[in-house]
XYZ file of N, CA and C in Angstrom:
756
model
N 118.149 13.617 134.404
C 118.942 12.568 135.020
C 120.393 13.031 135.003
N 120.860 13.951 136.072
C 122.198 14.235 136.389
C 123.401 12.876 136.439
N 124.601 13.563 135.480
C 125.601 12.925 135.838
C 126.284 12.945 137.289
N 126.286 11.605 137.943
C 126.765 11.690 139.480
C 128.453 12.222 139.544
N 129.286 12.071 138.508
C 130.526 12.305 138.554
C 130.708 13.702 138.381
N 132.272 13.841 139.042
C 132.489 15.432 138.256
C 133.216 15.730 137.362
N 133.160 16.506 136.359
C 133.650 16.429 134.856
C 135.089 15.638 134.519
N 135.515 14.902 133.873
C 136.593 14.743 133.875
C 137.636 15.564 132.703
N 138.487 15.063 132.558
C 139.486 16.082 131.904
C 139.012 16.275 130.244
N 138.415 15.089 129.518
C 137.987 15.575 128.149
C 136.622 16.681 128.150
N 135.914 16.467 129.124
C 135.012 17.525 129.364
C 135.802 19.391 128.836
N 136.362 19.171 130.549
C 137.125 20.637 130.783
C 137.735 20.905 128.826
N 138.149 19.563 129.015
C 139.075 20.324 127.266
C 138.105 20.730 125.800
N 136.647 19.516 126.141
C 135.542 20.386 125.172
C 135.397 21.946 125.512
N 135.094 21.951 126.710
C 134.347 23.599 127.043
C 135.266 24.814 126.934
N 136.586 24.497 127.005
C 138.004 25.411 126.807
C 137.856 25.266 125.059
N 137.856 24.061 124.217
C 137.884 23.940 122.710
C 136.405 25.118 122.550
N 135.455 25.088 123.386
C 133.711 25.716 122.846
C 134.038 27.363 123.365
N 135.094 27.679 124.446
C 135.391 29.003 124.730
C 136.515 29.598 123.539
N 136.647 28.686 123.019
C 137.960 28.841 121.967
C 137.258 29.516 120.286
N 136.614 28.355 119.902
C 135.509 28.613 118.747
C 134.241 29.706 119.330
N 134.165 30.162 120.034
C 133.144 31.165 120.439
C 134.098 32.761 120.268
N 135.296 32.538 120.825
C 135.751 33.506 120.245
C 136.451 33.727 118.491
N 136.901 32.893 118.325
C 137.385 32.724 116.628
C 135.572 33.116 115.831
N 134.695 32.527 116.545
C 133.371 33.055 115.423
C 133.039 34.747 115.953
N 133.687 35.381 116.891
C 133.437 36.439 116.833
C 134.162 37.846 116.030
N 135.601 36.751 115.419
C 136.798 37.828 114.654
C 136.048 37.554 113.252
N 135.062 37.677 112.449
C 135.020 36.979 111.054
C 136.141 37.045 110.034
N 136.799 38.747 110.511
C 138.076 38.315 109.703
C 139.488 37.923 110.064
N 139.054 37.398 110.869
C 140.311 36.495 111.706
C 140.991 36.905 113.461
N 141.666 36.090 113.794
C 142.154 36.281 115.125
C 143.071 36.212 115.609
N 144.178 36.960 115.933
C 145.416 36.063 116.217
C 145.629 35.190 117.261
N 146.844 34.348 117.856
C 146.661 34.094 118.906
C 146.611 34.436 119.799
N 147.842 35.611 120.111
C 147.582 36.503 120.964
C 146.198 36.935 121.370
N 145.347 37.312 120.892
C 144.249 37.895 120.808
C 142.831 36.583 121.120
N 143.616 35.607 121.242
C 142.690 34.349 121.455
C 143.017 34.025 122.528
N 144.623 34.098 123.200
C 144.592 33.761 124.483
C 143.902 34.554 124.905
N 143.676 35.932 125.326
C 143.982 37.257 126.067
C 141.732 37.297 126.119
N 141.415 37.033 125.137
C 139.712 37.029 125.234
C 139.522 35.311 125.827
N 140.046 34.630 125.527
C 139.580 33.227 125.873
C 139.950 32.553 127.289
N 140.924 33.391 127.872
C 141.216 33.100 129.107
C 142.505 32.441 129.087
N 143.179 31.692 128.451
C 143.900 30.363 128.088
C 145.508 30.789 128.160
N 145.899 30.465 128.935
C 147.838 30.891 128.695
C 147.973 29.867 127.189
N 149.377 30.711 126.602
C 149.642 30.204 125.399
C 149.624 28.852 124.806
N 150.446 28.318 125.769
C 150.792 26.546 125.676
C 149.144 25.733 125.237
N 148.411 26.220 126.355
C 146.721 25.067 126.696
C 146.572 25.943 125.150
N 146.455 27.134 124.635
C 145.987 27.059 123.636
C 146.121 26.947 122.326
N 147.757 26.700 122.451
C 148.174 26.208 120.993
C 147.782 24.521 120.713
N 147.500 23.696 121.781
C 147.156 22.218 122.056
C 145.899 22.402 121.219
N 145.054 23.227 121.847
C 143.474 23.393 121.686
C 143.006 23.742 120.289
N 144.266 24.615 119.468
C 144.345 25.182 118.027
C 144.746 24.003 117.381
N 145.475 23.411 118.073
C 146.459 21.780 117.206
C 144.644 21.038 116.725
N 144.329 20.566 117.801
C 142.840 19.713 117.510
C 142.032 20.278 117.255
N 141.569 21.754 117.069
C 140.616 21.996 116.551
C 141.097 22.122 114.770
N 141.983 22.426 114.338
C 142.507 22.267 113.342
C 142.637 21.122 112.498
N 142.859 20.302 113.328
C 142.752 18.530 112.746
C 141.136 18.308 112.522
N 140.530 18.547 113.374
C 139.237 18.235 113.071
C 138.006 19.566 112.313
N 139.245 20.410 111.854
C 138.159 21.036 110.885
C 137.213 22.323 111.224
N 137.730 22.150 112.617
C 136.667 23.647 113.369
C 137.271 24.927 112.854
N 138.556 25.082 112.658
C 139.076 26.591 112.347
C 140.208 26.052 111.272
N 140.818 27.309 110.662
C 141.533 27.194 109.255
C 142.296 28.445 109.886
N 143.812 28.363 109.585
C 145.158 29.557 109.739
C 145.044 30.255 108.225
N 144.633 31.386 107.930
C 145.198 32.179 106.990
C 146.751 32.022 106.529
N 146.320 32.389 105.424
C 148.068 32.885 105.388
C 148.971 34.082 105.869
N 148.205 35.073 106.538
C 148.920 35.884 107.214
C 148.629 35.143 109.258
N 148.374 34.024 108.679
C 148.595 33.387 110.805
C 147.388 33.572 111.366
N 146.270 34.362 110.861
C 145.144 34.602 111.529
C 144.076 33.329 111.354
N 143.278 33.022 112.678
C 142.790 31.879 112.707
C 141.569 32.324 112.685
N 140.499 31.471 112.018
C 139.061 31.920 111.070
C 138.652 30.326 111.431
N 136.685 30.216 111.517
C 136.548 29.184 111.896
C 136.473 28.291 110.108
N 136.568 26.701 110.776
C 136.422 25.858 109.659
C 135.395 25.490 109.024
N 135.149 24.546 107.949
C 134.248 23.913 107.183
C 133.065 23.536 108.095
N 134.222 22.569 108.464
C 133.318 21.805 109.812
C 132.297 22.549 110.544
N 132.647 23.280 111.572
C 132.283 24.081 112.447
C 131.039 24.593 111.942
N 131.149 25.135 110.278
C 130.132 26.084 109.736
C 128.996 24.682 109.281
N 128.997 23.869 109.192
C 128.363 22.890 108.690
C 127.591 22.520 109.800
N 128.336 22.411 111.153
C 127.903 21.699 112.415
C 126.932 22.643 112.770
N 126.888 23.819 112.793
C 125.819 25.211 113.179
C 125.266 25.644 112.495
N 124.875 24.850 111.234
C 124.059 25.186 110.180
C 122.676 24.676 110.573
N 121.910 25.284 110.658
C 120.355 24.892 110.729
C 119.733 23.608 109.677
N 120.817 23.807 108.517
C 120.264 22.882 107.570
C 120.850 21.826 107.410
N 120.341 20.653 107.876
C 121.080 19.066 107.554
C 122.062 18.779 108.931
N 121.692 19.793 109.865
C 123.019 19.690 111.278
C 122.872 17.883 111.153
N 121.682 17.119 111.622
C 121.876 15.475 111.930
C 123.095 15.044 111.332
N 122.760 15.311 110.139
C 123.377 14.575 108.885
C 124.840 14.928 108.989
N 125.098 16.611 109.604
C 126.525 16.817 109.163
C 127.478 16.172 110.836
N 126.543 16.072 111.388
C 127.146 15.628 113.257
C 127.217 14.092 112.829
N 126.118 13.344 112.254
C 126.953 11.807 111.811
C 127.834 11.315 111.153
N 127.934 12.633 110.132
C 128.713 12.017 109.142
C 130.451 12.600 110.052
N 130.370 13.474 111.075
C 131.642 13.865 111.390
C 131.937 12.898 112.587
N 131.084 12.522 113.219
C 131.596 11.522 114.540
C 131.738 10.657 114.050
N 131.534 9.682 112.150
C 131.404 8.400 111.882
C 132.924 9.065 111.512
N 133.582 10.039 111.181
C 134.809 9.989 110.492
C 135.779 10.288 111.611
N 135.615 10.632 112.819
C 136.201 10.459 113.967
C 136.206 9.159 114.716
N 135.283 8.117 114.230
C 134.858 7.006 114.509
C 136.292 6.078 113.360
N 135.988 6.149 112.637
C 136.954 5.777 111.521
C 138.363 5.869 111.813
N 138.831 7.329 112.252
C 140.256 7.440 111.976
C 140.949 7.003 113.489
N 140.062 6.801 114.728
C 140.047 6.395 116.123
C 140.073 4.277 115.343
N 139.123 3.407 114.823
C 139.214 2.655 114.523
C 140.709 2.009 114.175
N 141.376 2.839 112.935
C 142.483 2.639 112.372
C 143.598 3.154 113.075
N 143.480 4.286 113.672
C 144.347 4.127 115.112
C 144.857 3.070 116.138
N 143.647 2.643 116.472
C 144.345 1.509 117.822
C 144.172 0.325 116.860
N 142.960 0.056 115.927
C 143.598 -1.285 115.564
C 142.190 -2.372 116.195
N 140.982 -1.204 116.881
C 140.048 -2.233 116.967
C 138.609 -1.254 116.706
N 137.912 -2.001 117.146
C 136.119 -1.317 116.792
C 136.034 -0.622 117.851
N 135.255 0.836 117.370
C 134.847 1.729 118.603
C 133.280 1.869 118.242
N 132.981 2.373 119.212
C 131.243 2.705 119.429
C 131.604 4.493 120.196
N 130.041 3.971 119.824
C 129.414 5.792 120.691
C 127.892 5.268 121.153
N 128.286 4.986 122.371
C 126.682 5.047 122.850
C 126.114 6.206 123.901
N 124.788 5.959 123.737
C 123.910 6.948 124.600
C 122.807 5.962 125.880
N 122.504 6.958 126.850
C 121.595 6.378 127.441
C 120.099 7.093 127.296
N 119.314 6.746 126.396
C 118.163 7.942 125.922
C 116.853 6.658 126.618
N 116.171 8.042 127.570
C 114.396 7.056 127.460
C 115.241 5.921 128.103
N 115.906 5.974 129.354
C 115.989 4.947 129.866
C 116.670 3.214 129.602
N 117.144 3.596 128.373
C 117.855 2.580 127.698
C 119.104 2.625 127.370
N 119.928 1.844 127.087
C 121.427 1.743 125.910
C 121.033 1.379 124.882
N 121.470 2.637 124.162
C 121.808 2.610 122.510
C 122.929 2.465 122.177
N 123.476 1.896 121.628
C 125.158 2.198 120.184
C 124.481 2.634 119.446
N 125.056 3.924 119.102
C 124.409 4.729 118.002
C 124.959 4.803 116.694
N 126.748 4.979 117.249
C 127.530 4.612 115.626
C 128.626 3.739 116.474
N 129.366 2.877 115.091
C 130.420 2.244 115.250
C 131.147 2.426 114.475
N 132.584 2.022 114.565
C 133.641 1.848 113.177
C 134.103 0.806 113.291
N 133.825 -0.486 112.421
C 134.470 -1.980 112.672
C 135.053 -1.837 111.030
N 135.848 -3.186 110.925
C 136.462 -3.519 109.537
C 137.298 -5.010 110.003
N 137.506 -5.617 108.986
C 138.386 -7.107 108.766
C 139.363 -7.163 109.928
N 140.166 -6.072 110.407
C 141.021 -6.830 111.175
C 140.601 -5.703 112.476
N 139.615 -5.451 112.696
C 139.046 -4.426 113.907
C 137.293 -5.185 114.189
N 137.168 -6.159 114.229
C 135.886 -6.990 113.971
C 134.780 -6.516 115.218
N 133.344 -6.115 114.673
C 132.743 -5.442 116.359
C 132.237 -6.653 116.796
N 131.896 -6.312 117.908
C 130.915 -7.190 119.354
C 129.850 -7.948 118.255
N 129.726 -9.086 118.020
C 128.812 -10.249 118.106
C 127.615 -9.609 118.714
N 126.616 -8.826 118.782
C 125.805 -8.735 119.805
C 124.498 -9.908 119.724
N 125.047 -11.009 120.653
C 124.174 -12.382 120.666
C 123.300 -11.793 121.681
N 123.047 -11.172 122.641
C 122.082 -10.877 124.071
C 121.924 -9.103 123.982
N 120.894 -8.535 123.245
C 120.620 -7.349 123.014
C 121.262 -6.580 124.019
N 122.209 -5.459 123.731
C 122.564 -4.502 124.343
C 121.854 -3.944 125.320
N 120.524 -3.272 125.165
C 119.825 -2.988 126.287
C 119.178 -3.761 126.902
N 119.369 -5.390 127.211
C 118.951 -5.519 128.405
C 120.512 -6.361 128.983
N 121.679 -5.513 128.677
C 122.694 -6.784 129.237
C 123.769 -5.730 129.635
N 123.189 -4.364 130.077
C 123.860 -3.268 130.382
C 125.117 -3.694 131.383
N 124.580 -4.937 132.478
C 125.165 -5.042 133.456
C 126.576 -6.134 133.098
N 127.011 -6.768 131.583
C 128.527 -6.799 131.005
C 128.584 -6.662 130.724
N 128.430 -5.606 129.990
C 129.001 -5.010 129.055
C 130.102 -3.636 129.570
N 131.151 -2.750 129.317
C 131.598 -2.009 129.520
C 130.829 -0.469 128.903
N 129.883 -0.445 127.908
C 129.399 0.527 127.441
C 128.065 0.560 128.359
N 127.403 -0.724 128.797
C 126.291 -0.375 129.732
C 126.765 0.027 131.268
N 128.176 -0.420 131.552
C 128.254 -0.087 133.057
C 128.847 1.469 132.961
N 129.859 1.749 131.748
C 129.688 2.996 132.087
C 128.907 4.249 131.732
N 127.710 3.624 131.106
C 126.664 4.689 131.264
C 125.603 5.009 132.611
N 125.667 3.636 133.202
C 125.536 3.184 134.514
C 125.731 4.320 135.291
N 127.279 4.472 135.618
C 128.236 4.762 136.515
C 127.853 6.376 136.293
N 127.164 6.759 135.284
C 126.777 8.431 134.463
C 125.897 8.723 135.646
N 124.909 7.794 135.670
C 123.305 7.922 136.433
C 122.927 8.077 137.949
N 122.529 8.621 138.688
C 122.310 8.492 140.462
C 122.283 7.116 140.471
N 122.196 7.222 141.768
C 121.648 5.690 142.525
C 119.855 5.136 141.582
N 119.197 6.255 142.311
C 117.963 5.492 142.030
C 118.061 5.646 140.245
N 118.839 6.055 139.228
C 117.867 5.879 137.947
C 118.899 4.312 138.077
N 120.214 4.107 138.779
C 120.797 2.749 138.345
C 119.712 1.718 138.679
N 119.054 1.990 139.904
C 118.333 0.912 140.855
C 116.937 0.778 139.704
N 116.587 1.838 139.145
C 115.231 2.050 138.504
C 115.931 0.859 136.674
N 117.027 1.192 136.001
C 117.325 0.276 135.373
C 117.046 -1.238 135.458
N 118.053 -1.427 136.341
C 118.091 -3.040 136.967
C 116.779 -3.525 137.098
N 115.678 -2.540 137.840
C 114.596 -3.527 137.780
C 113.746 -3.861 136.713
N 114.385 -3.363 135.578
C 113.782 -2.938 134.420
C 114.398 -4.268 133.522
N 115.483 -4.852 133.497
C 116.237 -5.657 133.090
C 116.934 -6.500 134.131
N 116.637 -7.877 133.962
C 117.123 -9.001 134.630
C 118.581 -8.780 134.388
N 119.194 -9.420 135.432
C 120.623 -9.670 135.168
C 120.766 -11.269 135.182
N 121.186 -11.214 133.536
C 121.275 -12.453 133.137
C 122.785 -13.298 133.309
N 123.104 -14.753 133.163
C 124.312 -14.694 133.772
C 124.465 -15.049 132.149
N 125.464 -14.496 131.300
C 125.601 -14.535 129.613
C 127.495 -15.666 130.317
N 128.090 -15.514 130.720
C 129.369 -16.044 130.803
C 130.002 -16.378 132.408
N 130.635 -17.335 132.786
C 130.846 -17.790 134.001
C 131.886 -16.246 134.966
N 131.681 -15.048 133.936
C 132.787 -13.917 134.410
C 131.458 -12.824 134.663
N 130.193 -13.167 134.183
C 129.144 -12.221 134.569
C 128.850 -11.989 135.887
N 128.973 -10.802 136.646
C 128.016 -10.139 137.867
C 126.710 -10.172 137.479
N 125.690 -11.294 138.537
C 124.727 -11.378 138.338
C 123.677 -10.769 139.479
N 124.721 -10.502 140.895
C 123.964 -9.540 142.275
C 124.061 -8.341 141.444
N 122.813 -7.560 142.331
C 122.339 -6.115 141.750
C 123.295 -5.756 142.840
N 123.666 -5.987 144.282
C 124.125 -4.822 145.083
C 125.761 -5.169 144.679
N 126.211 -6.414 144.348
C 127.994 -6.351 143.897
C 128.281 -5.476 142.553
N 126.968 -5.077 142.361
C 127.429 -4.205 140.609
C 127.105 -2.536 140.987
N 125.966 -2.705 141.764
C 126.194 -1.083 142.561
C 127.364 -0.885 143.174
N 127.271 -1.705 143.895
C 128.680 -0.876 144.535
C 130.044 -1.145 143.786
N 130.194 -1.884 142.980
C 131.338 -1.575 141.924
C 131.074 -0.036 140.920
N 129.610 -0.118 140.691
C 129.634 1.246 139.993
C 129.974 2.731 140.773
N 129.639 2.208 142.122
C 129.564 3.929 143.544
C 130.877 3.802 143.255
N 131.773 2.531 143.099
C 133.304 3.055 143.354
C 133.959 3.266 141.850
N 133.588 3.149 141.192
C 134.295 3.176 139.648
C 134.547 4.852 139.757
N 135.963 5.233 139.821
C 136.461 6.007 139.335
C 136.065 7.133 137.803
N 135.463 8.091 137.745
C 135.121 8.522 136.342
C 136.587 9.061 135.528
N 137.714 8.825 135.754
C 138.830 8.813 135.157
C 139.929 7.926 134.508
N 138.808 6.447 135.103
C 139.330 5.095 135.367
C 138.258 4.371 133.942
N 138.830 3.970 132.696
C 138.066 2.736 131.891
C 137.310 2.279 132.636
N 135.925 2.379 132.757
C 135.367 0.460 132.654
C 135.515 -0.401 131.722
N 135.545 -1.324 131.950
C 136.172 -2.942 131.684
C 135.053 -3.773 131.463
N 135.344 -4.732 130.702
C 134.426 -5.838 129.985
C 135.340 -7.080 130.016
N 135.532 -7.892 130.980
C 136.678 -8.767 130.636
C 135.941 -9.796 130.628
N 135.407 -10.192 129.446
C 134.755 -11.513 128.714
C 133.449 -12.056 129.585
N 133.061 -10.688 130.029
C 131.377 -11.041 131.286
C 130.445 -10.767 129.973
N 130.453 -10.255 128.723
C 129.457 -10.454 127.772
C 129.743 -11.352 126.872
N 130.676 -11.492 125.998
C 130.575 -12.939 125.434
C 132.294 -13.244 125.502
N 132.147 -14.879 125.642
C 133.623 -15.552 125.914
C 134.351 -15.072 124.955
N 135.650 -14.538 124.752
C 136.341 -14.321 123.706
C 136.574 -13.023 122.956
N 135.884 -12.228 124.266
C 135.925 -10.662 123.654
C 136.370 -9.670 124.907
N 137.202 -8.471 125.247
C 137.179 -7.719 126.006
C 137.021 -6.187 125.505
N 136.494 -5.382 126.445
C 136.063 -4.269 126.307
C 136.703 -2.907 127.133
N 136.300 -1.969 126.385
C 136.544 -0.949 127.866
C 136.183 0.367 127.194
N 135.116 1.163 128.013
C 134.538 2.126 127.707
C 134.905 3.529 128.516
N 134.854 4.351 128.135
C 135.006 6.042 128.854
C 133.914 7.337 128.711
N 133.463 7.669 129.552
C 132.185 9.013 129.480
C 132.649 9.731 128.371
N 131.714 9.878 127.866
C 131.313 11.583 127.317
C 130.230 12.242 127.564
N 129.890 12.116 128.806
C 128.946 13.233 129.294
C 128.981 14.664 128.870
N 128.019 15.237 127.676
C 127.373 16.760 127.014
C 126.359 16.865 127.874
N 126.481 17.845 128.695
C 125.267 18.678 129.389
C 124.297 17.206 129.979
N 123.046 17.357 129.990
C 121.976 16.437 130.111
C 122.215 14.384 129.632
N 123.276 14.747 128.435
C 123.490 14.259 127.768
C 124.142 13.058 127.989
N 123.849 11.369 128.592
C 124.823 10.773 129.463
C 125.693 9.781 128.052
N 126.788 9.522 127.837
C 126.979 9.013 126.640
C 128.362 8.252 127.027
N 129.368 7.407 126.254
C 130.494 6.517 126.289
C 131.295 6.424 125.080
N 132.156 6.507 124.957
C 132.780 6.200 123.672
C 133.705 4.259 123.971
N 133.270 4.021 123.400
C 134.041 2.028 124.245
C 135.265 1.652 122.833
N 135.116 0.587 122.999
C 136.571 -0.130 122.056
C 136.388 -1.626 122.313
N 136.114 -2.471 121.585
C 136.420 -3.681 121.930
C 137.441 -4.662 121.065
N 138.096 -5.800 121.533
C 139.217 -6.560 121.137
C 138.601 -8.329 121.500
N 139.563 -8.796 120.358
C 139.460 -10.316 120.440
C 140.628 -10.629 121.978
N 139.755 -11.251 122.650
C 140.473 -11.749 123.934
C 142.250 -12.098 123.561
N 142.751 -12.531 122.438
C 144.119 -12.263 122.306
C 144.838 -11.310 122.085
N 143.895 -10.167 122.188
C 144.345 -9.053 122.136
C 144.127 -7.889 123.220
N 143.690 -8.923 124.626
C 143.460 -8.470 125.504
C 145.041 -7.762 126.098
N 145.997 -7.494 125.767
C 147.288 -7.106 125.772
C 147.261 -5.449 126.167
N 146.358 -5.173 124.623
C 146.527 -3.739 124.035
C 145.325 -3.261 124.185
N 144.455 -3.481 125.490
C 142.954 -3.023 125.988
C 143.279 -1.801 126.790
N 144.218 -1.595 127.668
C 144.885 -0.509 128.104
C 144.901 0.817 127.205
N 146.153 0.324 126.529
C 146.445 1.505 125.693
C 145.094 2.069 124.652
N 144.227 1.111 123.815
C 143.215 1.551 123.384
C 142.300 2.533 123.979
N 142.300 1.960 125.369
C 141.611 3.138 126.078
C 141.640 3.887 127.125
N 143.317 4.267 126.434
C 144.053 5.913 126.737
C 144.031 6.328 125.556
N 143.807 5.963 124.204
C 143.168 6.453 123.245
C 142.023 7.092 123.341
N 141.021 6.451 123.636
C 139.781 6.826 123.593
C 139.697 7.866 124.388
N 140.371 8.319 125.473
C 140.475 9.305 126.472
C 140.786 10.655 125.797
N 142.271 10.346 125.174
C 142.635 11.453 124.203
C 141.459 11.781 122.945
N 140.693 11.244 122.444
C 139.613 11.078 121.435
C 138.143 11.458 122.044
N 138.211 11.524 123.405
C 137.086 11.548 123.757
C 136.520 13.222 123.752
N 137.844 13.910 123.594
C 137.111 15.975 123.884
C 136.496 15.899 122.345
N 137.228 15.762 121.450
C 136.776 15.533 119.894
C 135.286 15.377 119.865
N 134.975 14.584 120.168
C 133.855 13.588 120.224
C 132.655 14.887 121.091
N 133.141 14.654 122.116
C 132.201 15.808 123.421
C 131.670 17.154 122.368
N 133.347 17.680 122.112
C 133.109 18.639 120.922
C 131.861 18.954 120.000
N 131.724 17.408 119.106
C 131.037 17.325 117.885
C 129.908 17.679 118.702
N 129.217 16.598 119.863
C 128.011 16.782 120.265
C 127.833 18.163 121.025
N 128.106 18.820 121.456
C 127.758 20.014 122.130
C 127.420 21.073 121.258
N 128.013 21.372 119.915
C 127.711 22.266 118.734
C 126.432 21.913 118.562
């Protein structure tokens, strides 16, 4: 089930971060930069950005003579032994420090076997998650994490969904026509948030962004108490910046 969009910019910046760590695992005793632009393709600038975040998140470590060697992380993530365990426990702590960042609950969902999953979240006391009163997979069509996994899928697997799940009307802001939600999805922008503005439950807004890995159709979302529908924007130009991280973890 091909993604209908074409990559957007956290993509390009995973596969430049995966051309980056492909060469750093080939120096074992290190690399300079020089020597990382010049094999990796990358003028200096894109790859000191690319060294900044892979560094924060643990993929590579600077010597003390400047030479860059891969990280903890990285060696943990490509370990044959316990990989599940070490990919949850690193997207729940990218999940975490994205949480305490903007100030609300994030998710990571997937579309597997024809369904929506949330697979992990990061909520807490003053970041509170989604109420889920009307099961996630069958209410794809308000939610912002079901439309933009939606928006991942051709025509026919969207059309093959819908008939699979009623569209229920959950709030007087719900799209309940199948063809006014297709064609909001043919036009949804893959660079553009989808939006949740209180069509799943009164008193909550949303807004989700792709992370499409290979085969792989997936969202990273954010949701807020409707008085905090203010700072739904900026949360997710967060999630945008957060989203190669993320692409990252899953593609290792």
């Amino acid at each position: 089930m091909a993604p209908m969009h074409e990559p957007t910019a956290p993509y390009h910046s995973a596969e430049d971060a995966l051309r980056v760590l492909e060469t750093v695992a080939g120096h074992p005793a290190g690399a300079t930069g020089a020597g990382l632009a010049r094999e990796a393709g990358l003028d200096p600038g894109r790859l000191t950005a690319l060294l900044r975040m892979l560094r924060r998140e643990g993929y590579v470590e600077q010597t003390a003579d400047g030479a860059w060697i891969t990280g903890d992380t990285l060696r943990r993530l490509t370990s044959a032994h316990d990989h599940d365990r070490a990919l949850r426990e690193k997207l729940q702590h990218t999940l975490d420090r994205l949480r305490d960042a903007v100030g609300a609950a994030v998710y990571i969902s997937r579309y597997e076997d024809g369904e929506v999953r949330v697979t992990q979240y990061a909520a807490g006391p003053g970041a509170p998650a989604v109420n889920e009163w009307v099961d996630f997979r069958s209410s794809a069509h308000a939610t912002a994490v079901g439309k933009s996994l939606l928006t991942q899928l051709d025509h026919d697997a969207r059309r093959d969904h819908l008939s699979r799940h009623r569209m229920a009307r959950l709030t007087s802001r719900t799209i309940t026509s199948d063809k006014v939600l297709l064609s909001r999805l043919e036009s949804q922008p893959p660079t553009v948030p989808v939006l949740d503005l209180q069509e799943y439950a009164v008193g909550t807004v949303c807004a989700a962004v792709p992370i499409t890995a290979g085969a792989t159709v997936g969202c990273l979302a954010v949701s807020l108490p409707v008085e905090r529908a203010h700072r739904l924007r900026r949360a997710a130009d967060a999630l945008n910046r957060h989203a190669a991280p993320v692409l990252l973890s899953l593609a290792l």
